[in-house]
Tab-separated table of C-alpha atoms in Angstrom:
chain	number	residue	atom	x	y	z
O	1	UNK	CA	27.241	12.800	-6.062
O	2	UNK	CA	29.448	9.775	-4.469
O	3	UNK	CA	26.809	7.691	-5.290
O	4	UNK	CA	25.903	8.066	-8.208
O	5	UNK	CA	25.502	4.895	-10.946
O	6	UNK	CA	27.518	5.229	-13.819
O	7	UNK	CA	25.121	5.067	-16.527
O	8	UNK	CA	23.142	8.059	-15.071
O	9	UNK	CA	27.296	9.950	-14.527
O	10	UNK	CA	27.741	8.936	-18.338
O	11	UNK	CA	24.142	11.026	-19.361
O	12	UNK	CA	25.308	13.700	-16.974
O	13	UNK	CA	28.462	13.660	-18.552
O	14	UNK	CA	27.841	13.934	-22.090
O	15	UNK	CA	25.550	16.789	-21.591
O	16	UNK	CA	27.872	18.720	-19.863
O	17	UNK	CA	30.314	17.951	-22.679
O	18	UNK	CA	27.829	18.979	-25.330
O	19	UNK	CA	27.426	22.659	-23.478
O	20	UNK	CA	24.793	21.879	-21.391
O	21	UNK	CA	24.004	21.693	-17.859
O	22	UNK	CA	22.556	18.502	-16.207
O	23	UNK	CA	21.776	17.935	-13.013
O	24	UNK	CA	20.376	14.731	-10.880
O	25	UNK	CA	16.900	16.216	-9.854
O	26	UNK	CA	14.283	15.595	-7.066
O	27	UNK	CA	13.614	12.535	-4.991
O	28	UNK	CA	17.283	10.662	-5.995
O	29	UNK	CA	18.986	13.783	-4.641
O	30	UNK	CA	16.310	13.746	-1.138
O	31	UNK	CA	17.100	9.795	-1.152
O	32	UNK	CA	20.754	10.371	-1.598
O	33	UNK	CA	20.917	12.723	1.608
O	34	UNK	CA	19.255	10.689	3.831
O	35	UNK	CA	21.717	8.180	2.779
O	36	UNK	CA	19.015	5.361	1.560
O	37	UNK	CA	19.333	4.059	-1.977
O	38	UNK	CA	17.431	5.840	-4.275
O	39	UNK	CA	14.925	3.934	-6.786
O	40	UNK	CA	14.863	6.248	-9.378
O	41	UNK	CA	17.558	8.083	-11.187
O	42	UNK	CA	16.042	11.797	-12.608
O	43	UNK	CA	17.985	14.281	-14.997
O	44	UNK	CA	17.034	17.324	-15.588
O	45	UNK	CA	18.992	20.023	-18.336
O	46	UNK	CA	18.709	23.470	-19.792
O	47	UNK	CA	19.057	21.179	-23.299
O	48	UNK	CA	15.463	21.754	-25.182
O	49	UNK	CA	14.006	18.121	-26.126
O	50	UNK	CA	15.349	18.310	-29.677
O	51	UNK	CA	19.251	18.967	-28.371
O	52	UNK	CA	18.773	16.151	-25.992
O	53	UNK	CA	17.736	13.846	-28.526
O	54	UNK	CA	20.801	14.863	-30.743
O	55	UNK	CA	23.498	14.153	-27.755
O	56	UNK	CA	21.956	10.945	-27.565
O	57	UNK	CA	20.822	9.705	-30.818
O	58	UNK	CA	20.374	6.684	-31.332
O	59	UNK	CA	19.600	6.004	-27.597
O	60	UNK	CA	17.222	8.455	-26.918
O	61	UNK	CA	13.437	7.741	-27.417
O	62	UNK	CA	10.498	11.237	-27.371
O	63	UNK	CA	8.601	10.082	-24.735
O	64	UNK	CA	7.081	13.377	-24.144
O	65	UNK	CA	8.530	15.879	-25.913
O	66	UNK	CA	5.466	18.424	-24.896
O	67	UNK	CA	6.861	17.725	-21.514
O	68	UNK	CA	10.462	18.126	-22.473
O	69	UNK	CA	10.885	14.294	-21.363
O	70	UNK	CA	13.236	12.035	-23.664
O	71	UNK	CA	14.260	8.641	-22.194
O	72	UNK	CA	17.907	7.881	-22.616
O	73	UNK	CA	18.729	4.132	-22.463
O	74	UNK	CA	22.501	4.164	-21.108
O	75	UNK	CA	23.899	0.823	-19.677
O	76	UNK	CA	20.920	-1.243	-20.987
O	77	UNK	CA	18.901	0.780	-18.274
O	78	UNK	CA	16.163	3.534	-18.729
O	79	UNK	CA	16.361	7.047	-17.237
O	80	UNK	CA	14.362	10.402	-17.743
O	81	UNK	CA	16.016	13.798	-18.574
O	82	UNK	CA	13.834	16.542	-18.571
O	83	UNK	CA	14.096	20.270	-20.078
O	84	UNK	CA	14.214	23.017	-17.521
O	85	UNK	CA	10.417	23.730	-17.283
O	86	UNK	CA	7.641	26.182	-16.325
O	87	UNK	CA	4.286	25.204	-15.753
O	88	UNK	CA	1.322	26.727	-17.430
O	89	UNK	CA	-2.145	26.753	-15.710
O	90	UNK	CA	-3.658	24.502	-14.373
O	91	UNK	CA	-7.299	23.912	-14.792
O	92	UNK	CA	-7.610	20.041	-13.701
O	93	UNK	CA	-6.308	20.359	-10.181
O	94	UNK	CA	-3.278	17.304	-11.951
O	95	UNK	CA	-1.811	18.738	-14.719
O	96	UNK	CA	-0.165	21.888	-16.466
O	97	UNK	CA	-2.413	22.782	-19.643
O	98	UNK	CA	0.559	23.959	-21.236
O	99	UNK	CA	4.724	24.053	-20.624
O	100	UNK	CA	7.335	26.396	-21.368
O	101	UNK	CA	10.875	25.474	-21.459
O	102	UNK	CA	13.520	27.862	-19.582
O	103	UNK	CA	17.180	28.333	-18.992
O	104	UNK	CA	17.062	28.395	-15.605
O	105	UNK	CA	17.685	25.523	-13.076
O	106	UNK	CA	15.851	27.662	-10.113
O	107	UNK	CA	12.478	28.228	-11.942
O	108	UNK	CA	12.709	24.429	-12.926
O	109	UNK	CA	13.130	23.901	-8.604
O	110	UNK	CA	9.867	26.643	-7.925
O	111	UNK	CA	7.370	24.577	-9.626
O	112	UNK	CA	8.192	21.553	-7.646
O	113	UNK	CA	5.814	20.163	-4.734
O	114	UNK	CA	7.922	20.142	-1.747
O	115	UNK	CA	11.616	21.429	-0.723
O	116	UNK	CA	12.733	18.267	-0.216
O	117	UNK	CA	12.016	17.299	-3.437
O	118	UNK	CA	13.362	20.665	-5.237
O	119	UNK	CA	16.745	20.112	-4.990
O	120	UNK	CA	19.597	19.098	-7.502
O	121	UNK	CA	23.123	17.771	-7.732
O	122	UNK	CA	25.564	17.616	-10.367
O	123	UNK	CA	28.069	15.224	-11.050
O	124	UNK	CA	31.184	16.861	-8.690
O	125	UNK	CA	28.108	17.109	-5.590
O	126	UNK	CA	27.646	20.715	-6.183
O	127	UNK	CA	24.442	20.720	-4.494
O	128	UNK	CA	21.353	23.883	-6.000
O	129	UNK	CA	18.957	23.729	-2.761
O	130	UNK	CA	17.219	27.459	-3.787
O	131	UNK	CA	13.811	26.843	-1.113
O	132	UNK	CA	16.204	24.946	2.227
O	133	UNK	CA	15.013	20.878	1.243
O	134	UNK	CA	18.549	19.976	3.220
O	135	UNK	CA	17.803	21.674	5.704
O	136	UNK	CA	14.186	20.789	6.394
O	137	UNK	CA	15.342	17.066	6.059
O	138	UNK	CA	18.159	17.272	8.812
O	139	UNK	CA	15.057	18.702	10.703
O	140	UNK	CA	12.434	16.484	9.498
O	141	UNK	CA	9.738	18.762	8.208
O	142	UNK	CA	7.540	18.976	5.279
O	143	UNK	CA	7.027	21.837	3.583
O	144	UNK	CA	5.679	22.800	0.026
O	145	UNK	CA	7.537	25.246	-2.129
O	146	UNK	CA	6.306	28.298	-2.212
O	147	UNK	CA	2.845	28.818	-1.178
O	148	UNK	CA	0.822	25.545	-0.183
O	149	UNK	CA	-2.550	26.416	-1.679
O	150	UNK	CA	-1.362	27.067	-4.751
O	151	UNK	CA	1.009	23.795	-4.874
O	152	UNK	CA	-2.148	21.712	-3.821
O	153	UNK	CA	-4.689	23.711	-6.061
O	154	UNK	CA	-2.632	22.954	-9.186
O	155	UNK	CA	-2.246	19.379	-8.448
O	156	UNK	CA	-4.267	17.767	-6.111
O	157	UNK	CA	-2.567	14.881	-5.693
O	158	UNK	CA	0.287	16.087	-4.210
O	159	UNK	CA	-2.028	16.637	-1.080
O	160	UNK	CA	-1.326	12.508	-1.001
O	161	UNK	CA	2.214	12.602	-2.083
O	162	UNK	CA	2.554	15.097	1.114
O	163	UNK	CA	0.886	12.048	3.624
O	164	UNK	CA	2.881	9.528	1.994
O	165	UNK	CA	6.613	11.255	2.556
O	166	UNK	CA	5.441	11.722	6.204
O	167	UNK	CA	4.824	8.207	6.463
O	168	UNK	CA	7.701	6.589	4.888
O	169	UNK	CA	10.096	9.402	5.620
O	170	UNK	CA	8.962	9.746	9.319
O	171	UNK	CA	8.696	13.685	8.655
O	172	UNK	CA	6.516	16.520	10.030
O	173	UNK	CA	4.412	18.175	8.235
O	174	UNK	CA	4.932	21.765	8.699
O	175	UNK	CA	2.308	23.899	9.996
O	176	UNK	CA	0.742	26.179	7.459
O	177	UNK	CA	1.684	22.979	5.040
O	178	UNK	CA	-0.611	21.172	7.248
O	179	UNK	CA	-3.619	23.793	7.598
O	180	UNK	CA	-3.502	23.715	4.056
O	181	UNK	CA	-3.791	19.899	3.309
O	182	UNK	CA	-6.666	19.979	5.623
O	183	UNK	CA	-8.305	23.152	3.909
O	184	UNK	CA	-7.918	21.653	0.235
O	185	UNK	CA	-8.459	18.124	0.658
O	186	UNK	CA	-11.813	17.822	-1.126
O	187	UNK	CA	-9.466	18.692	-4.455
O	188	UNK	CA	-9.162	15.079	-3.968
O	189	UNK	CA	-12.425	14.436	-5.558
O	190	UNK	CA	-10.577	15.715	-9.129
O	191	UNK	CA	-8.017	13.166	-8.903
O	192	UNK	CA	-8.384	9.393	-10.579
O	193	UNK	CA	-9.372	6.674	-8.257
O	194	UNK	CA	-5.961	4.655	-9.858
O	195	UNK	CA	-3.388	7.154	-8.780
O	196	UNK	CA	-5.088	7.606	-5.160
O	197	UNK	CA	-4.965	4.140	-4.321
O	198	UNK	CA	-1.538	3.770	-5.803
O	199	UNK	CA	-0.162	6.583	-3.516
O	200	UNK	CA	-2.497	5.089	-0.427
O	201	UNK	CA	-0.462	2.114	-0.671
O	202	UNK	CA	2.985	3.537	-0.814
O	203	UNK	CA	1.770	5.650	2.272
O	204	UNK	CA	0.337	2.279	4.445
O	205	UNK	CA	3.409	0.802	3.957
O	206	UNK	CA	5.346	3.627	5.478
O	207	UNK	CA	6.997	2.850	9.124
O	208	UNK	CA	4.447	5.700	10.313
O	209	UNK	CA	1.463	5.368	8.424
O	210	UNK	CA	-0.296	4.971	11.761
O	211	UNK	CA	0.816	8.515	12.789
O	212	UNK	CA	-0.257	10.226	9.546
O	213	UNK	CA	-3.396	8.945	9.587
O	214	UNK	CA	-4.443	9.622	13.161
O	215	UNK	CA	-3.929	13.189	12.002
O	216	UNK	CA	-5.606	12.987	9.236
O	217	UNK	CA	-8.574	10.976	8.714
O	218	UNK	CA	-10.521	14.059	7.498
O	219	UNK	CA	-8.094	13.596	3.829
O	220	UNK	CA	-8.963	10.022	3.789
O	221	UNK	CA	-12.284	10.782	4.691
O	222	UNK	CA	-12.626	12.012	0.934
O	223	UNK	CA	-12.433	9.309	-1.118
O	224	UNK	CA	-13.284	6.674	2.299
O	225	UNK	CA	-15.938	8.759	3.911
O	226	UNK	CA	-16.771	4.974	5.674
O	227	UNK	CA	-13.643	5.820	7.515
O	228	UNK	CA	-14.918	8.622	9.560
O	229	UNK	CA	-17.683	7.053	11.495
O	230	UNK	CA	-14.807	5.159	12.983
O	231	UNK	CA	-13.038	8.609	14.574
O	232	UNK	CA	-13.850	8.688	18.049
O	233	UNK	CA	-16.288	5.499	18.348
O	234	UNK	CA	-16.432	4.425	22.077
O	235	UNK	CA	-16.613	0.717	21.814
O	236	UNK	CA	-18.033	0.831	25.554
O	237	UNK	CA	-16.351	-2.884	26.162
O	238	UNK	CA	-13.526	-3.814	28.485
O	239	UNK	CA	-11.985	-5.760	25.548
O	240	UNK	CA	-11.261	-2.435	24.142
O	241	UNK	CA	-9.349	0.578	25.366
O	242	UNK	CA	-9.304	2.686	22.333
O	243	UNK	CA	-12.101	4.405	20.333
O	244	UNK	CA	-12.566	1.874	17.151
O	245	UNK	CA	-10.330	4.396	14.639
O	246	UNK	CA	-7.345	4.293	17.461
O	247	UNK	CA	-7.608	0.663	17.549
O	248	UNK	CA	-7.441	0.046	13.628
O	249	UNK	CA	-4.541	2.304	13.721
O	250	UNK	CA	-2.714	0.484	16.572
O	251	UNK	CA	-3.519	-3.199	14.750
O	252	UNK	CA	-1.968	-0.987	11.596
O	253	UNK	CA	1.165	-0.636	13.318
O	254	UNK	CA	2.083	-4.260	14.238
O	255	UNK	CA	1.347	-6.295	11.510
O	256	UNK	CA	4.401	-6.516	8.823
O	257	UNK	CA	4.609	-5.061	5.562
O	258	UNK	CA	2.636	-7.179	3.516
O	259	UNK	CA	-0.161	-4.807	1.111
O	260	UNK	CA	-3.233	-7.083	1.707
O	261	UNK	CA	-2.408	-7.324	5.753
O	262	UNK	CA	-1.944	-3.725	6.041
O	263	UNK	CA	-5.315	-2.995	4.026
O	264	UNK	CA	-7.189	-5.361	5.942
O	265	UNK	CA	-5.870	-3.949	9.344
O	266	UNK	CA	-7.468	-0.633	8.809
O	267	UNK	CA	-10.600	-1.904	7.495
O	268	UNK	CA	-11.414	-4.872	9.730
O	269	UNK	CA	-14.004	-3.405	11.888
O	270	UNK	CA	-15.021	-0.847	9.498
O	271	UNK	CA	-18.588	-1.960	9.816
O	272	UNK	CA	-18.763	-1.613	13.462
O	273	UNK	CA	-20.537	1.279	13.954
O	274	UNK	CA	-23.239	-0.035	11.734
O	275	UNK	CA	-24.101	-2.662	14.186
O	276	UNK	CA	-23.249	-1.303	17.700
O	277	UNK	CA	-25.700	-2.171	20.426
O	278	UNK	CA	-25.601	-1.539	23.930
O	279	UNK	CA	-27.147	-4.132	26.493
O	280	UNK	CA	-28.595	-3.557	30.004
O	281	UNK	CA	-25.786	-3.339	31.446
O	282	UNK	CA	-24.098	-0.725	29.813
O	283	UNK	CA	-21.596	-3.050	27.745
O	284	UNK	CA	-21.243	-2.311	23.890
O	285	UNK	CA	-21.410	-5.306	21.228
O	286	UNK	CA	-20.900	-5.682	17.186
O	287	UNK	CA	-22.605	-8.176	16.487
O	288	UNK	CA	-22.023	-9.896	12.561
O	289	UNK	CA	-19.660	-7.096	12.315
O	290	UNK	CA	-16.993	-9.273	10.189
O	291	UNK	CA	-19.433	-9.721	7.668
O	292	UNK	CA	-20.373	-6.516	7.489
O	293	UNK	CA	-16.943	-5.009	7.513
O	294	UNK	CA	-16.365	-6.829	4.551
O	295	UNK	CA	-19.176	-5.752	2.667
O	296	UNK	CA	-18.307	-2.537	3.760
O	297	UNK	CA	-14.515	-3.050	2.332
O	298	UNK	CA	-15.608	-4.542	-0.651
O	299	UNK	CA	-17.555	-1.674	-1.452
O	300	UNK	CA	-14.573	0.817	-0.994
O	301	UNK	CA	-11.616	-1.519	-2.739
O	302	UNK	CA	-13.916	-1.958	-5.688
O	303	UNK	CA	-13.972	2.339	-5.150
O	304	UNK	CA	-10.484	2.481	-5.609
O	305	UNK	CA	-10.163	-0.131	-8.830
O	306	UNK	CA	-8.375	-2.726	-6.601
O	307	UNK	CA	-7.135	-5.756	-8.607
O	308	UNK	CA	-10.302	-8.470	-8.436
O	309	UNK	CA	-7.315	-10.682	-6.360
O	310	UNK	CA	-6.336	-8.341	-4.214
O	311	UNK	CA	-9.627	-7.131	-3.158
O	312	UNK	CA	-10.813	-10.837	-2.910
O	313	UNK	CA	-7.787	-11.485	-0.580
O	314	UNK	CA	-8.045	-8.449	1.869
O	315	UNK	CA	-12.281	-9.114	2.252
O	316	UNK	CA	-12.067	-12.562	3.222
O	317	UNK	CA	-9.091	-11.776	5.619
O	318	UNK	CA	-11.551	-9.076	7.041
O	319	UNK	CA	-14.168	-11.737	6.793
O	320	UNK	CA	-12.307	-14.144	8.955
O	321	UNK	CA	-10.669	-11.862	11.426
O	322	UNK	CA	-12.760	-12.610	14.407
O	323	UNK	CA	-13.381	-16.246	13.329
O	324	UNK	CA	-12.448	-18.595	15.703
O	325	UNK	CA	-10.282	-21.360	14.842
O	326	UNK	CA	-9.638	-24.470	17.208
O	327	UNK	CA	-6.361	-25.388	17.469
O	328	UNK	CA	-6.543	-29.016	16.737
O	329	UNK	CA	-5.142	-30.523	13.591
O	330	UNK	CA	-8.255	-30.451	11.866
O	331	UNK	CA	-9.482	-27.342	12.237
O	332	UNK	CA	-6.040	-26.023	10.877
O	333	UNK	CA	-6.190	-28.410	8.059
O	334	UNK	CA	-10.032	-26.933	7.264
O	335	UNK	CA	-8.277	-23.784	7.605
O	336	UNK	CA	-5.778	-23.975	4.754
O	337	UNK	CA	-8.029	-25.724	2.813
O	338	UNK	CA	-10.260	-22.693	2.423
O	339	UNK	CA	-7.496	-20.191	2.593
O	340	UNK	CA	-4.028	-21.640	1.596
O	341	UNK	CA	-1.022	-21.524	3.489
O	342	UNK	CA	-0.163	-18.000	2.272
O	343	UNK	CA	-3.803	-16.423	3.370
O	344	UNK	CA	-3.835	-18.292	6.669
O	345	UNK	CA	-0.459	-17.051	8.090
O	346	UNK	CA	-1.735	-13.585	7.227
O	347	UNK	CA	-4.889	-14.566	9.078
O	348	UNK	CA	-3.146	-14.955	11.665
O	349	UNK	CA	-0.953	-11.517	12.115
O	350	UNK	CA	-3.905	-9.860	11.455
O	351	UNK	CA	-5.781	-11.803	14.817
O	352	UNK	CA	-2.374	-11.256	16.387
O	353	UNK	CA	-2.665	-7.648	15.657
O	354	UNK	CA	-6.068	-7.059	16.544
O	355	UNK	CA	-5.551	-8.734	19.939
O	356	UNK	CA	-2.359	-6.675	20.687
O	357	UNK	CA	-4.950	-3.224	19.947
O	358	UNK	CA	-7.018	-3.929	22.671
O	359	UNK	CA	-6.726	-3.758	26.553
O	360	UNK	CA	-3.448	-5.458	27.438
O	361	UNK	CA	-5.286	-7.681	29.670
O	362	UNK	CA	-6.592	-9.459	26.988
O	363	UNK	CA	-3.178	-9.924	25.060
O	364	UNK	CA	-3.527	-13.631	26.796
O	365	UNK	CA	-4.930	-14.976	23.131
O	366	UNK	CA	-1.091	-14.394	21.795
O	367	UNK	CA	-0.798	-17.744	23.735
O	368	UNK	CA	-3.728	-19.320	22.103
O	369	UNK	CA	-2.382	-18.064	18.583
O	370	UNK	CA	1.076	-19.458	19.343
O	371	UNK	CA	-0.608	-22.958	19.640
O	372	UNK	CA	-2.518	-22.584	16.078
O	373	UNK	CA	0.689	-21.224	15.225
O	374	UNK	CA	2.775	-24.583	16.361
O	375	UNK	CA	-0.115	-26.542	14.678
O	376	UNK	CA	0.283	-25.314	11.120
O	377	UNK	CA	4.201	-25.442	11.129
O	378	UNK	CA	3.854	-29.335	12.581
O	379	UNK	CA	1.346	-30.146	9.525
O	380	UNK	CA	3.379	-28.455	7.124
O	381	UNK	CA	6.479	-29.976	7.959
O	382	UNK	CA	4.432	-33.249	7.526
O	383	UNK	CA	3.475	-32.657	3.823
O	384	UNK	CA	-0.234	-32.560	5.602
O	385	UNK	CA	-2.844	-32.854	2.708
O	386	UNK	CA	-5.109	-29.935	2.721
O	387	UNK	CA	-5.874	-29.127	-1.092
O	388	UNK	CA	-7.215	-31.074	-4.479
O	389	UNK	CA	-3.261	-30.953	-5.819
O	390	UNK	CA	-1.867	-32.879	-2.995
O	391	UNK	CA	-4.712	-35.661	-3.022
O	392	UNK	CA	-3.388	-39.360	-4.098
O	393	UNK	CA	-5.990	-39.498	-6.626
O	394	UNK	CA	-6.861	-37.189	-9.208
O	395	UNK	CA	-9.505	-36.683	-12.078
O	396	UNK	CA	-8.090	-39.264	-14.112
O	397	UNK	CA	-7.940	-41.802	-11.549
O	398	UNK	CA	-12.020	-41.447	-10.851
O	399	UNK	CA	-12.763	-40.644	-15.218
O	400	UNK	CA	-11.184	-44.484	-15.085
O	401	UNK	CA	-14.049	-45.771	-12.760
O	402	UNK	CA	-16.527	-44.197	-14.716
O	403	UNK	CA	-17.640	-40.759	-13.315
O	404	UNK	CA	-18.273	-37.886	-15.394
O	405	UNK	CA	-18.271	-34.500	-15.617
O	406	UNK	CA	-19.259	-32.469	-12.366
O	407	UNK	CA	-19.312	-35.598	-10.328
O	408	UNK	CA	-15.591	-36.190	-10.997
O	409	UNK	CA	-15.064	-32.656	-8.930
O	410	UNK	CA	-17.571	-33.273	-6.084
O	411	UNK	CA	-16.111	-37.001	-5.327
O	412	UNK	CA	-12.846	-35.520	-4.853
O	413	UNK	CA	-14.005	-32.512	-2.784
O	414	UNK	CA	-15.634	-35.810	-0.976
O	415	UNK	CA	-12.355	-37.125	-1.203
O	416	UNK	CA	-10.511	-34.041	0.328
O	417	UNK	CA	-13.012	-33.621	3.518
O	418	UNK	CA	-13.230	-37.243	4.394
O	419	UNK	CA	-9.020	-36.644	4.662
O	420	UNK	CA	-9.134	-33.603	6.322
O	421	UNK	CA	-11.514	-34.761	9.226
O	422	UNK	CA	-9.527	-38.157	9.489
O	423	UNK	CA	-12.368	-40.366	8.173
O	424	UNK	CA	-9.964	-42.280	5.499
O	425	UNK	CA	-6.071	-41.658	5.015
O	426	UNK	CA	-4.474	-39.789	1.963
O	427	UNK	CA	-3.260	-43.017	0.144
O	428	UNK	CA	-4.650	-44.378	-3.535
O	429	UNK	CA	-6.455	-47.698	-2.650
O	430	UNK	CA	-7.581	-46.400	0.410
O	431	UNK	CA	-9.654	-43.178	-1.215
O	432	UNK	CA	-9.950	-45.595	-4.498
O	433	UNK	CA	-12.193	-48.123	-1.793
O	434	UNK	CA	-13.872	-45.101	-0.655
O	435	UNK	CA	-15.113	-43.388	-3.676
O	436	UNK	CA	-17.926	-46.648	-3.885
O	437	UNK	CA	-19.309	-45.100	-0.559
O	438	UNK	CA	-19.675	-41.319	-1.782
């Protein structure tokens, strides 16, 4: 491989010399042949665990020698070299109840998950490609090794893995690959809610994330069934041209690739067909439906084990989507006082994005977000005081007039609003004269 770093050529290397073979294995190779820089560096070797320590002792370290995993640390960097393995049954739908090491590079390649992942390339780019992953790259498909059902029945996860390579790859999933995603996808319910929403955010990230999921919302459906009310739901408005699924999924594909903006695209009118109405005139409304899509998302982050942060972040962005926000200088300042400069530049791709998924002749707000827009970068650039830290006084300042306790905190909330709305400027004596008022 031309590419290849030289502390993962020196492992390959020393195997070879010890009377092994060693190969670069799986997604490095994939990576490597679409000509993007791969993340991770996988070996794999007909050495058993034991011999591999031995070549490599003192550097080697049994971190699962059931497995036939040993991590070699070669140029102060970590990589994995596996045994040649075959996989015993599986009875969890995630992993092998037992291993058994082999000889043979090809039956290590026919337990893999997909072609494009079962391929392998030594250190002089003598590429082993037994099930055609090259080829089904240069043509962009998808396809499981061997038969689907049984890849996906043995580890259900991989039904995931499958959605995210389409998404960040830009692949198609091949056909009877696809009928069988669909047909297994409630093996989903066997896997941890940890390792789905680590793979659902490597997939939302993708460049067509949008794509994937319009074709399958029945697989996300499974651990989000709140999702699925959303397929096909008219909105009956002539705000809106697309059904409310086909609108998250347009919103999904303009906003940039930031985790908690991309969540809260798809989910921020996952409560609307809770509250849809109709009125006499035909014309559908969702009324309190930001609040309710964020109870709704909180519900399914929490589902998922989202971090407490991250879930906090992507519900009050869904809380505040269709919030509107004057653009005058103090509205803005209120603004980042309640959401910080970081949340309320998100807030503001996501309205951008939500405004861009409806009927193009309402893509006229773009201008009215530009002005917010213009607002925030003016007060910014003026050191504009919108939180506690940037305040001329602080606790000490009011402890030395003789508050205490919890009424040091609400004076200089006080403090902060009476700033904010332009009722007293941000300068000591000034909010020193004022604190005898509050």
């Amino acid at each position: 491989m031309k590419n290849v770093p030289g502390h993962v050529a020196e492992i390959l290397s020393a195997l070879e010399a010890a009377g092994y073979e060693a190969w670069c294995v799986g997604g490095c190779v994939r990576d490597s042949l679409l000509g993007r820089e791969p993340e991770d560096w996988d070996v794999t070797t007909s050495a058993l665990p034991e011999e591999t320590m031995a070549v490599f002792a003192p550097h080697a370290i049994p971190t699962g020698l059931q497995h036939g995993t040993v991590t070699v640390r070669s140029d102060h960097k970590n990589v994995e070299v596996t045994t040649y393995r075959v996989d015993g049954e599986y009875r969890d739908h995630r992993r092998p109840e037992s291993v058994a090491f082999t000889r043979s590079l090809e039956e290590d390649l026919a337990r893999r998950d997909f072609t494009i992942n079962a391929m392998a390339e030594n250190a002089r780019g003598e590429l082993r490609d037994p099930f055609g992953g090259a080829e089904d790259l240069r043509r962009g498909l998808l396809r499981c090794v061997g038969e689907p059902d049984r890849r996906f029945e043995e580890d259900a996860l991989r039904i995931l893995r499958g959605l995210r390579f389409a998404a960040t790859l830009g692949l198609e999933i091949e056909a009877e690959t696809a009928e069988s995603i669909h047909r297994n996808r409630l093996l989903l319910r066997e896997i941890a809610a940890e390792r789905i929403r680590v793979e659902l955010m490597k997939l939302l990230r993708g460049n067509h994330a949008a794509r994937v999921l319009r074709e399958y919302p029945d697989v996300v459906g499974v651990f989000w069934p709140e999702v699925l009310p959303m397929v096909g739901f008219g909105q009956k408005n002539h705000h809106h041209c697309f059904d409310v699924w086909e609108h998250s999924l347009h919103a999904l594909e303009v906003v940039k690739k930031d985790d908690a903006l991309l969540w809260s695209a798809l989910l921020h009118d996952i409560g609307k067909p809770k509250c849809f109405t109709v009125d006499d005139a035909g014309t559908g409304h969702f009324y309190g439906h930001a609040q309710i899509s964020r109870d709704v998302a909180d519900v399914m982050l929490r589902r998922l084990k989202c971090s407490t942060e991250f879930r906090e972040t992507v519900v009050r962005l869904v809380e505040w989507h269709d919030r509107d926000i004057p653009r005058t200088d103090k509205s803005i300042r209120r603004a980042l006082r309640l959401l910080g400069e970081t949340d309320l530049r998100r807030l503001i791709a996501l309205k951008r994005a939500d405004n861009l998924a409806q009927a193009p002749a309402y893509h006229d707000r773009q201008l009215e977000l530009d002005e917010g827009e213009v607002i925030l970068e003016q007060l910014l650039a003026e050191d504009a005081c919108f939180s506690l830290k940037q305040l001329a006084v602080n606790g000490r300042d009011l402890l030395a007039l003789g508050l205490q306790g919890a009424e040091v905190g609400r004076v200089l909330n006080a403090l902060l609003d009476a700033v904010i709305n332009g009722d007293v400027p941000n300068e000591r004596e000034a909010l020193l004269g004022r604190v005898g008022k509050l």
